[in-house]
Short mmCIF file of C-alpha atoms in Angstrom, two decimals:
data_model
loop_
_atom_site.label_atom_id
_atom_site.label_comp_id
_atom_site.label_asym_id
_atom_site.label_seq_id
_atom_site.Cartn_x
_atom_site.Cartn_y
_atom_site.Cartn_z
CA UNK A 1 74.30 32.14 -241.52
CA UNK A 2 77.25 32.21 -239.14
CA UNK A 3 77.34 33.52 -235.79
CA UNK A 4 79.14 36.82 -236.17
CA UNK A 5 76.36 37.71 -239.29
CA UNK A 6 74.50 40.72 -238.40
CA UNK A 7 71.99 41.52 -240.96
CA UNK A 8 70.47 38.73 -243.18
CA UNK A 9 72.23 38.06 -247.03
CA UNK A 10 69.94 40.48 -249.02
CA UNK A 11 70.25 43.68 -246.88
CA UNK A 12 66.80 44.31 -245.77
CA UNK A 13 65.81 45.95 -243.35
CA UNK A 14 65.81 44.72 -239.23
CA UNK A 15 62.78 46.78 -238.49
CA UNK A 16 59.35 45.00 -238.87
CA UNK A 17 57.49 46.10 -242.39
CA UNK A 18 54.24 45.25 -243.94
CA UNK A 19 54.61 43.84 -247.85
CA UNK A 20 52.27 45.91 -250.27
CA UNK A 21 50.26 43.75 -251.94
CA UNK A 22 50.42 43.24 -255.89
CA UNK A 23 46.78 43.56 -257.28
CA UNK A 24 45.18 41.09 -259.54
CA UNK A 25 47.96 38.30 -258.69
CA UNK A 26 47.62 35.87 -256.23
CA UNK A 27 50.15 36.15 -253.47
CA UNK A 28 51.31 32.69 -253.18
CA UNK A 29 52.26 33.03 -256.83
CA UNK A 30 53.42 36.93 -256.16
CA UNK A 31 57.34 37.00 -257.68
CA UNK A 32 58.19 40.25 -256.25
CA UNK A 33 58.36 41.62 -253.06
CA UNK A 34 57.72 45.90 -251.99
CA UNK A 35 58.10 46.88 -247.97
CA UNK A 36 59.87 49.50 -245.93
CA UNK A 37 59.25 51.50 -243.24
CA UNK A 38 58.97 55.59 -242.39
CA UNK A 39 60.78 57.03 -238.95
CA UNK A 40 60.76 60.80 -237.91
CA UNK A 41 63.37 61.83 -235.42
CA UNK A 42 64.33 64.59 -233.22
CA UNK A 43 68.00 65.11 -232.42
CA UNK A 44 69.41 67.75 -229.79
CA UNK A 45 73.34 68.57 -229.95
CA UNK A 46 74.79 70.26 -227.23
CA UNK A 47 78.35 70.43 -225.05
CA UNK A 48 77.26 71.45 -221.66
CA UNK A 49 73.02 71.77 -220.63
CA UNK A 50 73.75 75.11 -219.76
CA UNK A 51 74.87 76.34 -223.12
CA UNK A 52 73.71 76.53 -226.74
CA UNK A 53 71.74 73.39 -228.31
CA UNK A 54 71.53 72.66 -231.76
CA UNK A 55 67.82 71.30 -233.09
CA UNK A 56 67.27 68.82 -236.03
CA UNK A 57 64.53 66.89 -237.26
CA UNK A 58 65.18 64.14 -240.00
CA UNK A 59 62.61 61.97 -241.66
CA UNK A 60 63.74 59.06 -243.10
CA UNK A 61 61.99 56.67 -245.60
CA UNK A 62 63.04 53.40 -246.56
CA UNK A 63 62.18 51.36 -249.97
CA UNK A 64 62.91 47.78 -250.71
CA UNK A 65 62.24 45.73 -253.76
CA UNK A 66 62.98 42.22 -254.25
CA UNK A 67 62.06 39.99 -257.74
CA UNK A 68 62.78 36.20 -257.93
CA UNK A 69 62.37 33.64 -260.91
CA UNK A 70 60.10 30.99 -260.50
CA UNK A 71 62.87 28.45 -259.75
CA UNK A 72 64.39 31.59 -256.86
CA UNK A 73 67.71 30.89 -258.30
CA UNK A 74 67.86 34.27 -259.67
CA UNK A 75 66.97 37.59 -257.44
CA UNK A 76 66.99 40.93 -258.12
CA UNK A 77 67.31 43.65 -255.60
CA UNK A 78 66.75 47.23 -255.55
CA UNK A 79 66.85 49.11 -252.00
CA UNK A 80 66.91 52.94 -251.01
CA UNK A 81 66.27 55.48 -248.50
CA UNK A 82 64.71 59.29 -248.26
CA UNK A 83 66.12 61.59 -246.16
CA UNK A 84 64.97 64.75 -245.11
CA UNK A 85 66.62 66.86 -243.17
CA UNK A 86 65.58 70.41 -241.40
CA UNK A 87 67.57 72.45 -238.97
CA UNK A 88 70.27 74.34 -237.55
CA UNK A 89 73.17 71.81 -238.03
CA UNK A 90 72.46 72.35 -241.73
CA UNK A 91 72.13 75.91 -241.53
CA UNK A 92 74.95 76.45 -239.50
CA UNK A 93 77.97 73.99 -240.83
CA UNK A 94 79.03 74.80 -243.93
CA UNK A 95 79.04 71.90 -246.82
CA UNK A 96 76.67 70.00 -245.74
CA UNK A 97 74.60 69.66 -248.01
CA UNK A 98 77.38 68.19 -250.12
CA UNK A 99 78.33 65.85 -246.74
CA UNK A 100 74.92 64.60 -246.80
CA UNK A 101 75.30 63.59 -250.53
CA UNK A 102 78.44 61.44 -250.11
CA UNK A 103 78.88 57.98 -251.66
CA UNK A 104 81.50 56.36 -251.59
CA UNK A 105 80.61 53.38 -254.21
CA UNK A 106 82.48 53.12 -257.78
CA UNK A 107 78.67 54.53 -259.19
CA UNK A 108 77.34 57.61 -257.33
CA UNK A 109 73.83 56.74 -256.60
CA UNK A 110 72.93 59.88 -254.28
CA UNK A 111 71.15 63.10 -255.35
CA UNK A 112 70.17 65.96 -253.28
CA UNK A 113 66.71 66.74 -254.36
CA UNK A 114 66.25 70.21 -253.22
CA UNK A 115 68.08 71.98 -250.39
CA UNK A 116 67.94 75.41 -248.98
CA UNK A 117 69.58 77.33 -246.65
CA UNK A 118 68.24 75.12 -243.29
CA UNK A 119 67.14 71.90 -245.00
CA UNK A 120 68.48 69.15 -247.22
CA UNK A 121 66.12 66.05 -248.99
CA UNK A 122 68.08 63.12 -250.14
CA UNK A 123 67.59 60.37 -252.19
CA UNK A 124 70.03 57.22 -251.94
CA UNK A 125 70.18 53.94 -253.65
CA UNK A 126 72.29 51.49 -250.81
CA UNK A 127 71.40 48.35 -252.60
CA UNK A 128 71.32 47.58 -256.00
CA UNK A 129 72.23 44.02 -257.37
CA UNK A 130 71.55 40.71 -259.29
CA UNK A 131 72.11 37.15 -257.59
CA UNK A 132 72.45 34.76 -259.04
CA UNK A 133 72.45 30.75 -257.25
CA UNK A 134 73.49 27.07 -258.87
CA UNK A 135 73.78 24.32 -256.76
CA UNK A 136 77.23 25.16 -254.56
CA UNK A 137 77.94 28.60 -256.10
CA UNK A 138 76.60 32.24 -255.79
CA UNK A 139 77.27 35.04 -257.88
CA UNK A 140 76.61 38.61 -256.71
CA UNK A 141 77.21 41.63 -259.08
CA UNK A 142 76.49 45.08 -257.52
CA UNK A 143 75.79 47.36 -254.80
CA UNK A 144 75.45 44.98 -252.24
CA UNK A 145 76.60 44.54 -248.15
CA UNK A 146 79.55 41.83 -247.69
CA UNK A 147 79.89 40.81 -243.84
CA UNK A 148 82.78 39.42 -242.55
CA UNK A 149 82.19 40.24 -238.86
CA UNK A 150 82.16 38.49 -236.15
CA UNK A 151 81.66 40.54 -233.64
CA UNK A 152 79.03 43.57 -232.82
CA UNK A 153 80.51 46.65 -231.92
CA UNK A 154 84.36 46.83 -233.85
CA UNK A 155 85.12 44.54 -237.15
CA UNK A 156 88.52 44.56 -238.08
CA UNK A 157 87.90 41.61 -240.72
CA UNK A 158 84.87 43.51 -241.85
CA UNK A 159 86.91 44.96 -245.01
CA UNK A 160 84.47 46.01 -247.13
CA UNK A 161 82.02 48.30 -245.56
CA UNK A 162 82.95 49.26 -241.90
CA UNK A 163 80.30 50.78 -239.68
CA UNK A 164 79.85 52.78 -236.83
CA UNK A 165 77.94 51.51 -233.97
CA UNK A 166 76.75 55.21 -233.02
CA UNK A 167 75.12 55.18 -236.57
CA UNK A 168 71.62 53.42 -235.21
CA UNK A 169 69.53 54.70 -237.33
CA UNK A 170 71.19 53.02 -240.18
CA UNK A 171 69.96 49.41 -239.87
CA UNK A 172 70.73 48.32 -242.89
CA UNK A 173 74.36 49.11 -242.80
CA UNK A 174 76.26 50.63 -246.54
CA UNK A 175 76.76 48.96 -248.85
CA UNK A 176 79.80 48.31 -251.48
CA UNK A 177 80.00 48.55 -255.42
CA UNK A 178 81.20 44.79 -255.62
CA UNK A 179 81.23 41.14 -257.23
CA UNK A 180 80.95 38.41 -254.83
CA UNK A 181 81.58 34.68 -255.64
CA UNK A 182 80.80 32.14 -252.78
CA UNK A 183 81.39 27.96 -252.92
CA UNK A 184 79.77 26.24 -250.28
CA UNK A 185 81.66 23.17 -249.98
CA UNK A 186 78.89 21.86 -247.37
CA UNK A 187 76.72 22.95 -244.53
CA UNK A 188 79.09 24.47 -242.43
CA UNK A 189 82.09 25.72 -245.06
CA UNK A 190 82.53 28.19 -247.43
CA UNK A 191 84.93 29.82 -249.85
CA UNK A 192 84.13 33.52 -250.56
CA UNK A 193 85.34 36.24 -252.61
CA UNK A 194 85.10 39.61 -253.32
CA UNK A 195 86.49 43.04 -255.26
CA UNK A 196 85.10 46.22 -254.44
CA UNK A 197 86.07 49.71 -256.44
CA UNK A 198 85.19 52.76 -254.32
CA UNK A 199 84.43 56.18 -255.64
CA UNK A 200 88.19 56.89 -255.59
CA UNK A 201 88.98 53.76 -258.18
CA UNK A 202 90.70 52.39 -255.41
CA UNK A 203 90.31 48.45 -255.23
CA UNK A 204 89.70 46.01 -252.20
CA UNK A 205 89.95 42.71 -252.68
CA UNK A 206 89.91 39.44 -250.92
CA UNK A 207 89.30 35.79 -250.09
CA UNK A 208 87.96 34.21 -246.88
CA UNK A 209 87.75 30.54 -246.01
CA UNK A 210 84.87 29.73 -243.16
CA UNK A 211 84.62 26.48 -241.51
CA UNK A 212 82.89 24.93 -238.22
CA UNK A 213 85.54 22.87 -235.99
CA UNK A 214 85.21 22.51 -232.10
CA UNK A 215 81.49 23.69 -232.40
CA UNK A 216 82.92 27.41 -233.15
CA UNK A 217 82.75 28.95 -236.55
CA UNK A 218 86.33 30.08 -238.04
CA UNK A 219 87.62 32.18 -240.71
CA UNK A 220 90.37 32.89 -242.22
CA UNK A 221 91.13 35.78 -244.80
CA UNK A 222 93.53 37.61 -246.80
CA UNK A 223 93.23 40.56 -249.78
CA UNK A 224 94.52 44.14 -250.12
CA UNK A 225 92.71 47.40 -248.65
CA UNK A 226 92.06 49.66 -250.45
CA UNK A 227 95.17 49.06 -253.05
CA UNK A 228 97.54 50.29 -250.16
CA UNK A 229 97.68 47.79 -247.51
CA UNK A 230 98.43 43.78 -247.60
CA UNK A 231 95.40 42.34 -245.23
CA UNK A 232 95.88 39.30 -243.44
CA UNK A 233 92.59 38.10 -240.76
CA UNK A 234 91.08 35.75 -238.51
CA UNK A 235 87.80 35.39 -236.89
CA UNK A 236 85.93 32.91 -234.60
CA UNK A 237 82.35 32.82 -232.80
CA UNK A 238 81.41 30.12 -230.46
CA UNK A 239 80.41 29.80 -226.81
CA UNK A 240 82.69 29.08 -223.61
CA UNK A 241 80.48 27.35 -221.31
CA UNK A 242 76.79 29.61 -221.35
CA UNK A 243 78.27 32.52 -222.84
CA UNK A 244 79.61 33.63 -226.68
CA UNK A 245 82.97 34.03 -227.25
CA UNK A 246 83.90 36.08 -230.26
CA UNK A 247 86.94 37.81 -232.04
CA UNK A 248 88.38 39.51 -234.84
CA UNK A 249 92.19 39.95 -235.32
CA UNK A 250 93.67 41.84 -238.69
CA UNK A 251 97.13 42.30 -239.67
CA UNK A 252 97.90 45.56 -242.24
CA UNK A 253 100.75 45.74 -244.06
CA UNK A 254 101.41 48.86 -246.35
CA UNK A 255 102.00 48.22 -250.17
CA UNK A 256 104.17 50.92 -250.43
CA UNK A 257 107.80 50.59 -249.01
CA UNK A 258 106.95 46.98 -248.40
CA UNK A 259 110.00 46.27 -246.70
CA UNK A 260 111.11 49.04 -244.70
CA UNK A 261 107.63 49.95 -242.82
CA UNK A 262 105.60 48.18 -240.06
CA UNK A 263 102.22 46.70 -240.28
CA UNK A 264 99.51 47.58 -237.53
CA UNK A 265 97.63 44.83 -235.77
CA UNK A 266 93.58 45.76 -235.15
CA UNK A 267 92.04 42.82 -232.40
CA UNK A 268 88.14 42.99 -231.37
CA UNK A 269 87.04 40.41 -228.50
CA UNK A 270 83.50 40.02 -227.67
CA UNK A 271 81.60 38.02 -225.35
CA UNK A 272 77.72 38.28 -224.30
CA UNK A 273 75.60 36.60 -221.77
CA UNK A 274 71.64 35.83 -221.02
CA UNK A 275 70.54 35.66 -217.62
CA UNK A 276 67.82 34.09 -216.94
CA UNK A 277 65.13 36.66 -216.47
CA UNK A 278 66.28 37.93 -220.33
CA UNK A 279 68.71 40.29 -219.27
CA UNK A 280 71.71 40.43 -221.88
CA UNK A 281 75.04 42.00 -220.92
CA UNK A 282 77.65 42.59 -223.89
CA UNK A 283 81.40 42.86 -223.10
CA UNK A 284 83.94 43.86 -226.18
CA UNK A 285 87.35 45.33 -226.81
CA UNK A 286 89.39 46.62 -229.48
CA UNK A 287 93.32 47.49 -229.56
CA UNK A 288 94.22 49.04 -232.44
CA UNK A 289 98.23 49.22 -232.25
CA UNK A 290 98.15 52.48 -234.27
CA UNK A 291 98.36 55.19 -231.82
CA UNK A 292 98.62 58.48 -233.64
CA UNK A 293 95.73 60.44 -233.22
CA UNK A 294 93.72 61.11 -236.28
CA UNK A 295 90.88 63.87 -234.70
CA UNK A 296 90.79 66.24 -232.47
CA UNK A 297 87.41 65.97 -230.71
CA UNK A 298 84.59 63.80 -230.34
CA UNK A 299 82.48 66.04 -232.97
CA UNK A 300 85.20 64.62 -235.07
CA UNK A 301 85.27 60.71 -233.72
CA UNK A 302 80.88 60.94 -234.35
CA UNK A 303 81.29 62.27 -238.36
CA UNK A 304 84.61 60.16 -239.33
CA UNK A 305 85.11 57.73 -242.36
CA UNK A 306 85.62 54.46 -240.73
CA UNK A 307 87.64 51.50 -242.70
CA UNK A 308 88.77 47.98 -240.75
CA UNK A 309 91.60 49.36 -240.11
CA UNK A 310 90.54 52.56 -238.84
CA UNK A 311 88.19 51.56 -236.55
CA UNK A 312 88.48 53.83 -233.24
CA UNK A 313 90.91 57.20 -232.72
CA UNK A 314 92.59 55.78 -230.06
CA UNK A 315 94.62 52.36 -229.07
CA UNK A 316 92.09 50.75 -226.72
CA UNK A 317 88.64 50.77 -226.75
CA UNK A 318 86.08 48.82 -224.19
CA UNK A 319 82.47 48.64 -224.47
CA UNK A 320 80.25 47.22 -221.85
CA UNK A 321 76.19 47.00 -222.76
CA UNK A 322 73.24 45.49 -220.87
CA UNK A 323 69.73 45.38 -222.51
CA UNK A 324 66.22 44.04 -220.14
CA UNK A 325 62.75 43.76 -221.64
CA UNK A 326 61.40 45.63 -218.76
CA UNK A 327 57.85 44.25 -220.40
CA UNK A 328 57.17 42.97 -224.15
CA UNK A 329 56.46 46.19 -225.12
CA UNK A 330 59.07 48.11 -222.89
CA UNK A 331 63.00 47.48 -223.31
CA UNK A 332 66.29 49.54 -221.92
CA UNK A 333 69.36 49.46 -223.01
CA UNK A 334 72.66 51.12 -221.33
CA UNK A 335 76.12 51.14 -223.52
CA UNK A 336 79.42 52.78 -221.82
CA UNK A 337 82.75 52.82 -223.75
CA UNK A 338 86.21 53.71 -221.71
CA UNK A 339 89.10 55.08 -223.43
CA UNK A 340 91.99 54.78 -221.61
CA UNK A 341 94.40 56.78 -222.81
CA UNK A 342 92.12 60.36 -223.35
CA UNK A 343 90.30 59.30 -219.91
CA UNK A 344 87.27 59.28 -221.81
CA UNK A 345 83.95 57.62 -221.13
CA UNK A 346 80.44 57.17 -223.64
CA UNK A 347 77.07 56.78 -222.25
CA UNK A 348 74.39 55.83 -224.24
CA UNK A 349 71.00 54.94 -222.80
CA UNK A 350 68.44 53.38 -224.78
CA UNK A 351 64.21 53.26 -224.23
CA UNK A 352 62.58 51.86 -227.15
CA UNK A 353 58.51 50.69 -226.70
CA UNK A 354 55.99 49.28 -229.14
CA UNK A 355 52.86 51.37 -229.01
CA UNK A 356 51.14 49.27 -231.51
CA UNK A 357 52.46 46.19 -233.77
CA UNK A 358 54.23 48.68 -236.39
CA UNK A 359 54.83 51.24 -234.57
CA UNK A 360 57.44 51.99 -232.19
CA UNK A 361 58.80 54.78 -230.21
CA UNK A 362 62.79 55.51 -228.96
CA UNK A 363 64.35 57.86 -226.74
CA UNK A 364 68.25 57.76 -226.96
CA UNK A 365 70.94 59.53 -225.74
CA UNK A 366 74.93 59.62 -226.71
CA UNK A 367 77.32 61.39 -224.21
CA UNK A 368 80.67 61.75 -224.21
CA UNK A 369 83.55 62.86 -222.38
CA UNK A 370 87.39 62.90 -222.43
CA UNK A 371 90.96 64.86 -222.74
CA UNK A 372 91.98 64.83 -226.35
CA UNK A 373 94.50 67.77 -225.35
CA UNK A 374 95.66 67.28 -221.19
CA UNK A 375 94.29 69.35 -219.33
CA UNK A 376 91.43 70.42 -221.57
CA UNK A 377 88.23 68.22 -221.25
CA UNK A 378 85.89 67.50 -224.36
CA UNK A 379 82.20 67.01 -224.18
CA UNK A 380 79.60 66.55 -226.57
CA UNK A 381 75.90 65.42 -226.03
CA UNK A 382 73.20 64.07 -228.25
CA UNK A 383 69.42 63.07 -227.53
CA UNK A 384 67.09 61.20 -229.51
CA UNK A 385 63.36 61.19 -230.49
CA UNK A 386 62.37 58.69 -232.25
CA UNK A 387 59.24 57.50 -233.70
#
């Protein structure tokens, strides 16, 4: 993998699992693979302590199932997740229900069970797709993740499926409806291509060239977005002395009225360091030169689609986050973002700790802060059980 890659090449899961064994076969001859994992988590929603909180609890179930040939050249993978969700936000915001069923792949592969008046269970296929390997080339057909980030937090060349970093209870990351066609000319270069077709039959499609020069990794890419904008991209990951140094820089260019409109630049840099004692600290920024505001409030900012060229709702963006394994079992996190131009700040603390080898325990919070209208401050606050 190269350095920017975030999740591994099939999609599974970051969180440690247990395989479930395949009675009456041997399991160094076993074929197929079953594992996943089960989290239950509290979430609090509130503007200011003193006034009215909103209560949630989701459980959330995850499902993946991996065959190979005999020869591995052929895989087939099959990956979901169970949601259910109880509480006031569903209650008290109307469509959600229907928000909670979104897709936004070519096939819709999410069904509301049931759902009542305070409660929604949902079941969601996020990976569903056949690989298939010979010698230098690999063939992907289906629902699948394609990474082109390099960096953590903001992925302007990440065209396909864009993220949110707030979303951390989605490991895994969504997936697209695509084919994917990779040469790998050797060890440290590849050609890769991809189409996507999202639930609106609109197509994204594009090629990237990755190569290792100067001990970094490079890429370079260019496709359409979304069959409106012309995409042209860069990306690099490599270290300047003892720290990474990583970036992202996109150019889009709209289709339409080719010639009399202007293109928007989106940049991410990155950089991260490990002291000695194991503390990490994580620097990025993104400029997006789009500056008209697309939301209103930070309710807004938490619950909006994101694309790689909509990254952030506002033209800079800096993240600073430090991490220390307080002790093997015990580790705290601290993220801050600064917006600039609303005078707006993020805090979000992190205490995760390993009660026993699979199972873990989280408390998070996600605070925010900032003038999307002068003179008017916004707030909104989120905490975090999870287990």
């Amino acid at each position: 993998s190269f350095g920017g890659n975030r999740t591994s090449p099939d999609g599974n899961s970051t969180f440690p699992e247990k395989e479930l064994p395949s009675a009456g076969q041997d399991s160094v001859s076993r074929n197929w693979t079953l594992n996943g994992y089960v989290t239950n988590m509290q979430s609090f929603m509130f503007q200011r302590w003193d006034g009215d909180w909103i209560s949630d609890n989701l459980s959330h179930n995850r499902l993946n199932f991996k065959w190979h040939n005999n020869s591995n050249s052929l895989n087939v993978v099959v990956e979901m997740r169970n949601r259910f969700i109880i509480g006031e936000s569903v209650k008290n915001t109307p469509g959600y229900a229907q928000m909670f069923d979104s897709d936004n792949g070519f096939v819709k592969l999410s069904a509301n069970i049931f759902s009542g008046n305070s409660y929604v269970f949902n079941s969601k296929i996020d990976r569903a797709f056949i690989d298939y390997t010979k010698e230098k080339f690999q063939v992907r057909a289906g629902r699948q993740r394609i990474n082109w980030g390099q960096c953590f937090t903001w992925n302007p060349n990440d065209l396909f499926n864009a993220y949110s970093f707030l979303d951390f209870d989605y490991a895994e990351k969504p997936g697209s409806d695509a084919i994917r066609l990779q040469y790998y000319g050797n060890s440290t270069s590849a050609l890769d291509f991809a189409i996507k077709l999202d639930k609106n039959r609109k197509v994204t499609s594009a090629l990237l060239y990755r190569f290792n020069k100067w001990n970094y990794d490079i890429q370079f890419l260019g496709g359409i977005l979304n069959e409106e904008d012309f995409v042209l991209g860069t990306g690099w990951s490599g270290n300047i002395l003892n720290a990474s140094f990583r970036g992202e820089v996109s150019y889009f260019h709209p289709k339409k009225n080719f010639a009399d409109t202007s293109g928007v630049f989106s940049v991410s840099l990155g950089s991260e360091y490990a002291f000695k004692n194991s503390f990490v600290l994580q620097f990025e920024m993104l400029y997006r030169q789009d500056k008209s505001p697309k939301i209103t409030s930070f309710a807004d900012y938490y619950n909006m689609n994101l694309s790689a060229k909509n990254l952030s709702f506002t033209d800079f963006s800096i993240m600073m986050q430090g991490s220390y394994p307080v002790t093997p079992l015990f580790n705290v996190s601290l993220a801050v973002m600064y917006f600039p131009r609303l005078n707006g700040i993020f805090i979000g603390p992190n205490l995760s700790y390993s009660i026993t080898e699979n199972l873990d325990f989280s408390l998070i919070a996600q605070s925010f802060s900032g003038q999307f209208i002068k003179g008017q401050t916004d707030h909104f606050n989120m905490g975090f059980l999870r287990l």
